[in-house]
Amino acid sequence: MIARIERTLFAPGTGRRLLVTEVVLAAVIGLRIACGPYRGLAGQPPALFRPVSFLRVLDAMPGPAVILGLQVVGTLAATLAVAGWRRRAAFPVAWVCLLVLAGLRSSRGKILHNDALLLLAAVPFLLAPAVRWRDRAAAAPSVRYGWPVRTATVVVAGVYFFSGLAKLVHSGPAWVVTDNMRYVLYGAAAGGKVTFPEVPAWLAGQAALAHGLAAAILLLELTFPVVLVARRRRVAAAYAGAAVAFHAGTWLVLGLDYWAWAAVAVVVLVDCCPLVERLSRYRLRSPPPFRSGAGNRPWPVDVVGAEACHPVARRKKAEDRTCEIAPAGAHASSPPRSPPPPSS
Amino acid sequence: MGAGTRAFVGVFLTAFVACGLFQIEVWPLSGWKLFSRLRTDEVRGWLATAVTADGAERPIPFDTFPAAYRGQLHVLQGFDDLAADARADVCRAWAGEMAATGGGRVVEIRVYATTDSARHPDGGRRELRHVCPDP
């Protein structure tokens, strides 16, 4: 049993998959930090402060300077992690900033889960090995690169499964077979959070549809761990698609912001590397930008060379000698220099 | 892959699974009790109202307050368990924000337990549970 769990967790994966997943997670972390309503938390009277877990060391909500500082540092660190500059240090800094900011947001009394999946799925990447897209080794599957994505997959599958399990534990089959979902929808329609309250109001009036919706949600959540054992990639992609539809629906009918969950489900469950490679090929085919003015220069060769030396390009243009990296300032499209013709 | 990494993954996933299985809340680890409680037509809730100097009583407009004040429902749920001075501090915080946002001087804050219908919300019944005089 333990050996089987180990084989599942520590299955080989490519460095490229690891890199793409980490970069997208860093981007989502950065967006959550930059766009979250954290500045409004500053100035909270201490009597209203209800700190979660590790924030119990604080007596009150931090001041505006601390919150703004966390947002600036976190956004900057996430940007650096996306750009690939000192990612091993930048990613954990961004993660810690989001952990504290989202923890403060949850310290008003209600435990919020909006960022919990993102934070937990990103934990394995805090210790993930450094990798670059162009590394030859990054294309070959290895256990060294596989475990962070596999562990994040376990987290994603587990979060959905435990959400379904909690429904069964607290409510049992009544969660589906009673009018539970209809009352949730009636509450949402009257609550004032929803952009289009007619949608939950209409759905609540359709008993069969509401029961079907509840059954579909419970089925999706309880069967989510299938992604851990399914051999076909399409199964994981289908669950990611279902998660996106689920969270889009949650926003539409309940007005709840769970886009970070949808993003995490997609990036962790779907191997985006083929898409990235296709985009790289597209970029190679697109013409260099035309610049008017003096010189009318095409891209300098250090840029063109770097793109053309992408492994995909190497396969396509093995014989293309422009792949040799030329010093900055020289030009790829420049014809080879020949001695000037002798003047007559 | 080193033993340290394996141990890290093992400890992390054990904590994650334990919290999920046994419904333990150690945020961001969680029991994931999202919408797990059964809803019925009867909706029980809380309402905090403010009585201003002119004698008018109206619900405290939490929706117009900054994000820092938006956890009011959960603060109200635990209101019974608070000590008298902690309740007074909470009321003082709400009254202060109401005055700061142009709601006027508050002379009293009242906390009601409410019961309403989800399908036909009409204000329902409310029972006065706490009064904070001169917050």
Coordinates of C-alpha atoms in Angstrom, one line a residue:
Chain A
M1 CA 0.0 0.0 0.0
I2 CA 2.7 2.4 1.1
A3 CA 4.8 1.4 -2.0
R4 CA 1.8 2.1 -4.2
I5 CA 1.3 5.6 -2.7
E6 CA 5.0 6.3 -3.1
R7 CA 4.8 5.2 -6.8
T8 CA 1.8 7.6 -7.3
L9 CA 3.4 10.5 -5.5
F10 CA 6.9 10.2 -6.8
A11 CA 6.1 9.3 -10.4
P12 CA 8.4 10.8 -13.0
G13 CA 7.5 14.1 -14.7
T14 CA 9.3 16.6 -17.0
G15 CA 11.0 19.7 -15.8
R16 CA 9.0 21.7 -18.3
R17 CA 5.7 20.6 -16.8
L18 CA 7.1 21.6 -13.4
L19 CA 8.2 24.9 -14.7
V20 CA 4.9 25.8 -16.5
T21 CA 2.9 24.8 -13.4
E22 CA 5.1 26.8 -11.1
V23 CA 5.1 29.9 -13.3
V24 CA 1.3 29.9 -13.6
L25 CA 0.9 29.4 -9.9
A26 CA 3.3 32.3 -9.2
A27 CA 1.2 34.4 -11.6
V28 CA -2.1 33.5 -9.8
I29 CA -0.4 34.2 -6.4
G30 CA 0.7 37.6 -7.8
L31 CA -2.7 38.5 -9.1
R32 CA -4.4 37.5 -5.8
I33 CA -2.0 39.6 -3.8
A34 CA -2.2 42.6 -6.1
C35 CA -6.0 42.6 -6.6
G36 CA -7.2 41.4 -3.2
P37 CA -9.2 43.8 -0.9
Y38 CA -6.4 43.8 1.7
R39 CA -6.0 47.5 2.2
G40 CA -9.5 47.7 3.5
L41 CA -8.5 45.4 6.4
A42 CA -6.2 48.0 7.9
G43 CA -7.6 50.1 10.7
Q44 CA -9.8 47.4 12.0
P45 CA -10.6 47.9 15.7
P46 CA -8.9 45.2 17.9
A47 CA -12.3 44.1 19.3
L48 CA -13.2 42.8 15.8
F49 CA -10.0 40.9 15.2
R50 CA -10.5 37.1 15.1
P51 CA -7.1 35.7 14.1
V52 CA -6.8 32.3 12.4
S53 CA -4.2 29.7 13.4
F54 CA -0.7 31.2 13.0
L55 CA -1.9 34.8 13.2
R56 CA -2.9 34.3 16.9
V57 CA 0.5 35.8 17.7
L58 CA -1.0 39.2 16.7
D59 CA -3.1 41.3 19.0
A60 CA -4.8 43.3 16.2
M61 CA -4.9 43.8 12.5
P62 CA -1.6 45.3 11.2
G63 CA -1.6 48.9 10.0
P64 CA -1.9 50.1 6.4
A65 CA 1.9 50.3 5.9
V66 CA 2.4 46.7 6.8
I67 CA -0.4 45.5 4.6
L68 CA 0.7 47.6 1.7
G69 CA 4.3 46.5 2.2
L70 CA 3.2 42.8 2.0
Q71 CA 1.3 43.5 -1.2
V72 CA 4.2 45.3 -2.8
V73 CA 6.8 42.7 -1.8
G74 CA 4.5 39.8 -2.7
T75 CA 3.5 41.2 -6.1
L76 CA 7.2 42.0 -6.9
A77 CA 8.3 38.5 -5.8
A78 CA 5.6 36.8 -7.8
T79 CA 6.6 38.9 -10.9
L80 CA 10.2 37.8 -10.4
A81 CA 9.1 34.2 -10.0
V82 CA 7.1 34.4 -13.3
A83 CA 10.1 36.1 -15.0
G84 CA 12.4 33.4 -13.8
W85 CA 14.8 35.7 -11.8
R86 CA 15.9 33.9 -8.6
R87 CA 12.7 31.8 -8.7
R88 CA 13.8 29.6 -5.8
A89 CA 13.8 32.6 -3.5
A90 CA 11.1 34.7 -5.1
F91 CA 8.3 32.0 -5.1
P92 CA 8.4 31.3 -1.4
V93 CA 8.5 35.1 -0.6
A94 CA 5.3 35.6 -2.7
W95 CA 3.7 32.5 -1.1
V96 CA 4.4 33.8 2.4
C97 CA 3.0 37.2 1.6
L98 CA -0.3 35.7 0.2
L99 CA -0.4 33.3 3.3
V100 CA -0.3 36.3 5.7
L101 CA -2.6 38.5 3.6
A102 CA -5.2 35.8 3.0
G103 CA -4.9 34.8 6.7
L104 CA -5.6 38.4 7.8
R105 CA -8.7 38.4 5.5
S106 CA -9.9 35.3 7.2
S107 CA -9.3 36.9 10.6
R108 CA -12.6 38.8 10.6
G109 CA -14.6 35.9 11.9
K110 CA -15.5 33.9 8.8
I111 CA -12.9 31.3 7.7
L112 CA -12.4 32.0 4.0
H113 CA -11.3 29.3 1.6
N114 CA -10.9 31.4 -1.5
D115 CA -7.1 31.2 -1.4
A116 CA -6.7 28.0 0.6
L117 CA -6.4 25.7 -2.4
L118 CA -3.9 27.9 -4.1
L119 CA -1.8 28.2 -1.0
L120 CA -1.8 24.4 -0.3
A121 CA -1.3 23.4 -4.0
A122 CA 1.7 25.7 -4.1
V123 CA 3.4 24.2 -1.0
P124 CA 5.3 21.4 -2.9
F125 CA 6.8 24.1 -5.2
L126 CA 8.5 25.8 -2.2
L127 CA 11.0 23.0 -2.4
A128 CA 10.9 22.1 -6.1
P129 CA 14.2 21.9 -7.9
A130 CA 15.3 24.8 -10.2
V131 CA 14.6 24.2 -13.8
R132 CA 14.9 26.2 -17.1
W133 CA 12.8 25.6 -20.2
R134 CA 15.9 25.3 -22.4
D135 CA 17.6 22.8 -20.2
R136 CA 18.0 19.6 -22.2
A137 CA 17.3 17.6 -19.0
A138 CA 14.0 19.4 -18.5
A139 CA 12.5 17.5 -21.4
A140 CA 13.2 14.1 -20.0
P141 CA 10.9 12.7 -17.3
S142 CA 12.4 12.3 -13.9
V143 CA 11.2 11.7 -10.3
R144 CA 13.1 14.8 -9.3
Y145 CA 10.8 17.0 -11.4
G146 CA 7.6 14.9 -11.0
W147 CA 6.9 15.0 -7.3
P148 CA 5.8 18.7 -6.9
V149 CA 3.1 18.4 -9.6
R150 CA 2.0 15.0 -8.3
T151 CA 1.8 16.3 -4.7
A152 CA -0.2 19.3 -5.9
T153 CA -2.5 16.9 -7.8
V154 CA -3.1 15.0 -4.6
V155 CA -4.0 18.3 -2.8
V156 CA -6.4 19.4 -5.6
A157 CA -8.1 16.0 -5.7
G158 CA -8.2 15.9 -1.9
V159 CA -9.7 19.3 -1.4
Y160 CA -12.6 18.5 -3.7
F161 CA -13.0 15.0 -2.2
F162 CA -13.0 16.3 1.4
S163 CA -15.6 19.0 0.4
G164 CA -17.9 16.3 -0.8
L165 CA -17.1 14.1 2.2
A166 CA -18.0 17.0 4.6
K167 CA -21.4 17.3 2.8
L168 CA -22.0 13.6 3.4
V169 CA -20.9 13.7 7.0
H170 CA -23.0 16.7 8.0
S171 CA -26.0 16.2 5.8
G172 CA -25.9 12.8 4.2
P173 CA -27.9 12.0 1.1
A174 CA -30.4 14.7 2.2
W175 CA -27.9 17.2 0.7
V176 CA -29.2 16.0 -2.7
V177 CA -32.6 14.6 -2.2
T178 CA -34.1 17.4 -0.1
D179 CA -34.7 21.0 -1.2
N180 CA -31.3 21.9 0.3
M181 CA -29.9 23.3 -3.0
R182 CA -33.1 25.3 -3.7
Y183 CA -32.8 27.0 -0.3
V184 CA -29.2 27.8 -1.0
L185 CA -30.3 29.4 -4.2
Y186 CA -33.2 31.3 -2.6
G187 CA -30.8 32.6 -0.1
A188 CA -28.4 33.8 -2.8
A189 CA -31.1 35.5 -4.8
A190 CA -32.1 37.5 -1.7
G191 CA -28.6 38.0 -0.4
G192 CA -27.5 40.9 -2.7
K193 CA -24.1 39.4 -3.6
V194 CA -25.1 38.0 -7.0
T195 CA -24.7 40.1 -10.2
F196 CA -27.8 38.5 -11.8
P197 CA -30.2 37.5 -8.9
E198 CA -32.8 36.3 -11.5
V199 CA -30.5 33.3 -12.3
P200 CA -30.5 31.7 -8.8
A201 CA -34.2 32.7 -8.3
W202 CA -35.1 30.9 -11.6
L203 CA -33.0 27.9 -10.7
A204 CA -34.5 27.7 -7.3
G205 CA -37.9 27.4 -8.9
Q206 CA -36.9 24.4 -11.0
A207 CA -36.9 21.6 -8.4
A208 CA -35.6 18.8 -10.8
L209 CA -32.8 21.0 -12.0
A210 CA -31.8 22.0 -8.5
H211 CA -31.7 18.3 -7.4
G212 CA -29.7 17.4 -10.5
L213 CA -27.2 20.3 -9.8
A214 CA -26.7 19.1 -6.2
A215 CA -26.2 15.5 -7.4
A216 CA -23.7 16.6 -10.0
I217 CA -21.7 18.7 -7.5
L218 CA -21.5 15.8 -5.0
L219 CA -20.6 13.4 -7.7
L220 CA -17.9 15.6 -9.1
E221 CA -16.4 16.2 -5.6
L222 CA -16.5 12.6 -4.4
T223 CA -15.1 11.2 -7.6
F224 CA -12.3 13.8 -8.0
P225 CA -9.6 11.4 -6.8
V226 CA -10.0 9.5 -10.1
V227 CA -7.5 12.0 -11.5
L228 CA -4.8 10.3 -9.3
V229 CA -5.2 6.9 -10.9
A230 CA -6.6 7.6 -14.4
R231 CA -4.0 6.7 -17.0
R232 CA -5.6 8.9 -19.7
R233 CA -4.8 12.6 -19.6
R234 CA -8.2 13.4 -20.9
V235 CA -9.8 12.2 -17.6
A236 CA -7.8 14.8 -15.7
A237 CA -8.5 17.5 -18.3
A238 CA -12.2 16.6 -18.1
Y239 CA -12.2 17.1 -14.3
A240 CA -10.3 20.4 -14.7
G241 CA -13.0 21.5 -17.2
A242 CA -15.7 20.4 -14.8
A243 CA -14.1 22.4 -12.0
V244 CA -13.9 25.5 -14.1
A245 CA -17.6 25.1 -15.0
F246 CA -18.4 24.5 -11.3
H247 CA -16.7 27.6 -10.1
A248 CA -18.1 29.8 -13.0
G249 CA -21.5 28.5 -12.0
T250 CA -20.7 29.3 -8.3
W251 CA -19.9 32.8 -9.2
L252 CA -23.0 33.2 -11.4
V253 CA -25.5 31.8 -8.9
L254 CA -23.9 32.5 -5.5
G255 CA -21.6 35.5 -6.3
L256 CA -18.6 33.7 -4.8
D257 CA -15.2 34.4 -6.1
Y258 CA -13.4 31.1 -6.6
W259 CA -11.5 31.8 -9.8
A260 CA -8.2 30.9 -8.1
W261 CA -9.6 27.4 -7.5
A262 CA -10.4 27.0 -11.2
A263 CA -7.0 28.3 -12.2
V264 CA -5.2 25.9 -9.9
A265 CA -7.3 22.9 -11.0
V266 CA -6.5 23.6 -14.7
V267 CA -2.8 24.3 -14.2
V268 CA -2.2 21.3 -11.9
L269 CA -4.3 18.8 -13.8
V270 CA -3.7 19.7 -17.4
D271 CA -0.2 19.4 -19.0
C272 CA 0.1 22.8 -20.6
C273 CA 3.6 22.1 -22.2
P274 CA 2.2 21.2 -25.6
L275 CA 0.4 24.5 -25.7
V276 CA 3.5 26.4 -24.6
E277 CA 5.5 24.6 -27.3
R278 CA 2.9 25.4 -29.9
L279 CA 3.0 29.1 -28.9
S280 CA 6.7 29.1 -29.1
R281 CA 6.5 27.8 -32.7
Y282 CA 3.9 30.4 -33.5
R283 CA 6.2 33.1 -32.2
L284 CA 9.0 31.8 -34.4
R285 CA 6.8 32.0 -37.5
S286 CA 5.6 35.5 -36.8
P287 CA 7.6 38.2 -38.6
P288 CA 10.0 40.4 -36.7
P289 CA 8.6 43.8 -35.8
F290 CA 9.1 46.5 -38.4
R291 CA 10.5 49.6 -36.9
S292 CA 10.4 52.8 -38.9
G293 CA 13.1 55.4 -38.6
A294 CA 16.8 55.4 -38.8
G295 CA 18.4 52.0 -39.4
N296 CA 15.0 50.2 -39.8
R297 CA 16.7 47.3 -38.0
P298 CA 15.2 43.9 -37.5
W299 CA 15.5 42.1 -34.2
P300 CA 19.1 41.9 -32.9
V301 CA 20.5 38.4 -33.2
D302 CA 20.7 37.8 -29.5
V303 CA 16.9 37.9 -29.4
V304 CA 16.4 36.0 -32.7
G305 CA 19.1 33.6 -31.8
A306 CA 17.6 32.8 -28.4
E307 CA 14.2 32.1 -30.0
A308 CA 15.6 30.2 -32.9
C309 CA 17.8 28.1 -30.6
H310 CA 14.7 26.9 -28.8
P311 CA 14.8 23.1 -28.9
V312 CA 11.7 23.0 -31.0
A313 CA 13.3 25.3 -33.5
R314 CA 16.4 23.2 -33.5
R315 CA 14.4 20.2 -34.7
K316 CA 12.7 22.2 -37.4
K317 CA 15.8 24.0 -38.6
A318 CA 18.6 21.8 -37.8
E319 CA 20.7 23.1 -40.6
D320 CA 19.9 26.7 -39.9
R321 CA 23.2 28.3 -38.9
T322 CA 21.6 31.4 -37.4
C323 CA 21.1 29.1 -34.3
E324 CA 24.6 29.9 -33.3
I325 CA 24.4 32.6 -30.7
A326 CA 26.0 35.7 -32.1
P327 CA 27.2 38.5 -29.9
A328 CA 24.6 41.1 -29.0
G329 CA 24.6 43.9 -31.6
A330 CA 25.1 41.7 -34.6
H331 CA 22.1 40.9 -36.8
A332 CA 20.7 37.5 -37.8
S333 CA 19.4 38.8 -41.1
S334 CA 22.7 40.4 -42.0
P335 CA 24.3 38.7 -44.9
P336 CA 27.8 37.4 -44.2
R337 CA 30.2 40.1 -44.5
S338 CA 32.4 40.0 -47.6
P339 CA 35.3 42.3 -48.4
P340 CA 34.3 45.5 -50.2
P341 CA 34.8 45.4 -54.0
P342 CA 38.0 46.9 -55.0
S343 CA 37.6 50.4 -56.2
S344 CA 38.4 51.1 -59.7
Chain B
M1 CA 15.3 13.1 -4.5
G2 CA 16.5 13.3 -0.9
A3 CA 15.0 11.9 2.3
G4 CA 14.3 15.4 3.5
T5 CA 12.0 16.0 0.5
R6 CA 10.1 12.7 1.1
A7 CA 9.7 13.5 4.8
F8 CA 8.4 17.0 3.9
V9 CA 5.8 15.6 1.4
G10 CA 4.8 12.9 4.0
V11 CA 4.3 15.4 6.8
F12 CA 2.5 17.9 4.6
L13 CA 0.1 15.4 3.1
T14 CA -0.5 13.7 6.5
A15 CA -1.6 17.0 8.0
F16 CA -3.7 17.8 4.9
V17 CA -5.5 14.4 5.0
A18 CA -6.0 14.5 8.8
C19 CA -7.6 17.9 8.7
G20 CA -9.8 16.8 5.8
L21 CA -10.9 13.6 7.5
F22 CA -11.4 14.8 11.0
Q23 CA -12.8 18.3 10.1
I24 CA -9.9 20.2 11.8
E25 CA -9.5 23.9 11.0
V26 CA -5.9 25.1 11.1
W27 CA -6.1 27.6 8.3
P28 CA -5.1 27.2 5.5
L29 CA -5.5 23.5 6.3
S30 CA -9.2 22.9 6.7
G31 CA -12.1 20.5 7.1
W32 CA -13.6 21.9 3.9
K33 CA -17.1 22.3 5.3
L34 CA -18.2 24.4 2.4
F35 CA -22.0 24.5 2.2
S36 CA -22.1 21.1 4.0
R37 CA -24.8 22.0 6.4
L38 CA -28.3 21.2 5.3
R39 CA -30.4 24.3 4.4
T40 CA -34.2 24.4 5.1
D41 CA -36.8 27.0 4.6
E42 CA -36.2 28.4 8.1
V43 CA -33.2 30.7 8.0
R44 CA -31.7 31.6 11.4
G45 CA -29.5 34.6 11.6
W46 CA -28.5 37.7 13.5
L47 CA -29.2 41.4 13.1
A48 CA -27.5 44.4 14.7
T49 CA -29.3 47.7 14.7
A50 CA -28.2 51.1 15.8
V51 CA -30.4 53.6 17.6
T52 CA -29.4 57.2 16.8
A53 CA -29.8 60.3 18.8
D54 CA -33.2 61.1 17.2
G55 CA -34.6 57.8 18.4
A56 CA -34.6 56.1 15.0
E57 CA -33.6 52.4 14.9
R58 CA -32.1 50.9 11.7
P59 CA -29.8 48.0 10.7
I60 CA -26.1 48.8 10.8
P61 CA -25.1 49.2 7.1
F62 CA -22.1 46.8 7.2
D63 CA -22.1 46.7 3.4
T64 CA -21.0 50.3 3.3
F65 CA -18.3 49.8 5.9
P66 CA -14.6 49.0 4.9
A67 CA -13.6 45.3 4.4
A68 CA -12.3 45.2 8.0
Y69 CA -15.9 45.2 9.4
R70 CA -17.4 42.6 7.0
G71 CA -17.1 39.6 9.4
Q72 CA -20.1 40.8 11.4
L73 CA -22.3 37.7 11.0
H74 CA -19.6 35.5 12.6
V75 CA -18.9 38.1 15.3
L76 CA -22.6 38.1 16.1
Q77 CA -22.8 34.3 16.1
G78 CA -20.2 34.4 19.0
F79 CA -21.8 37.4 20.7
D80 CA -23.4 35.3 23.5
D81 CA -20.0 33.8 24.4
L82 CA -18.3 37.2 24.7
A83 CA -17.6 38.8 28.1
A84 CA -19.5 42.0 28.8
D85 CA -16.6 44.3 28.2
A86 CA -15.7 42.5 24.9
R87 CA -19.3 43.0 23.7
A88 CA -19.0 46.7 24.7
D89 CA -15.8 47.0 22.6
V90 CA -17.5 45.4 19.6
C91 CA -20.4 47.8 19.9
R92 CA -18.1 50.7 20.3
A93 CA -16.2 49.7 17.1
W94 CA -19.5 49.5 15.1
A95 CA -20.8 52.8 16.5
G96 CA -17.5 54.5 15.8
E97 CA -17.5 53.4 12.1
M98 CA -21.2 54.4 11.7
A99 CA -20.5 57.9 13.0
A100 CA -17.4 58.1 10.8
T101 CA -19.4 57.2 7.7
G102 CA -22.0 59.8 8.3
G103 CA -24.6 57.6 10.1
G104 CA -24.9 59.9 13.0
R105 CA -24.2 59.5 16.7
V106 CA -25.3 56.1 18.0
V107 CA -26.9 56.0 21.5
E108 CA -27.6 52.3 21.6
I109 CA -26.8 49.1 19.7
R110 CA -29.3 46.2 19.7
V111 CA -28.5 42.6 18.7
Y112 CA -31.4 40.4 17.6
A113 CA -31.6 36.7 16.8
T114 CA -33.7 36.4 13.6
T115 CA -35.8 33.7 12.0
D116 CA -37.0 34.1 8.5
S117 CA -38.2 32.1 5.5
A118 CA -35.7 31.4 2.6
R119 CA -38.5 31.1 0.1
H120 CA -40.6 34.1 1.2
P121 CA -38.3 36.4 3.2
D122 CA -40.5 39.0 4.9
G123 CA -38.5 40.2 7.8
G124 CA -39.5 37.1 9.9
R125 CA -39.4 37.1 13.7
R126 CA -36.7 38.7 15.8
E127 CA -35.8 38.3 19.4
L128 CA -33.8 41.0 21.2
R129 CA -30.7 39.3 22.8
H130 CA -28.3 42.1 23.7
V131 CA -28.4 45.8 24.2
C132 CA -25.2 48.0 24.2
P133 CA -26.2 51.3 25.8
D134 CA -24.2 54.4 24.9
P135 CA -21.5 52.5 22.9

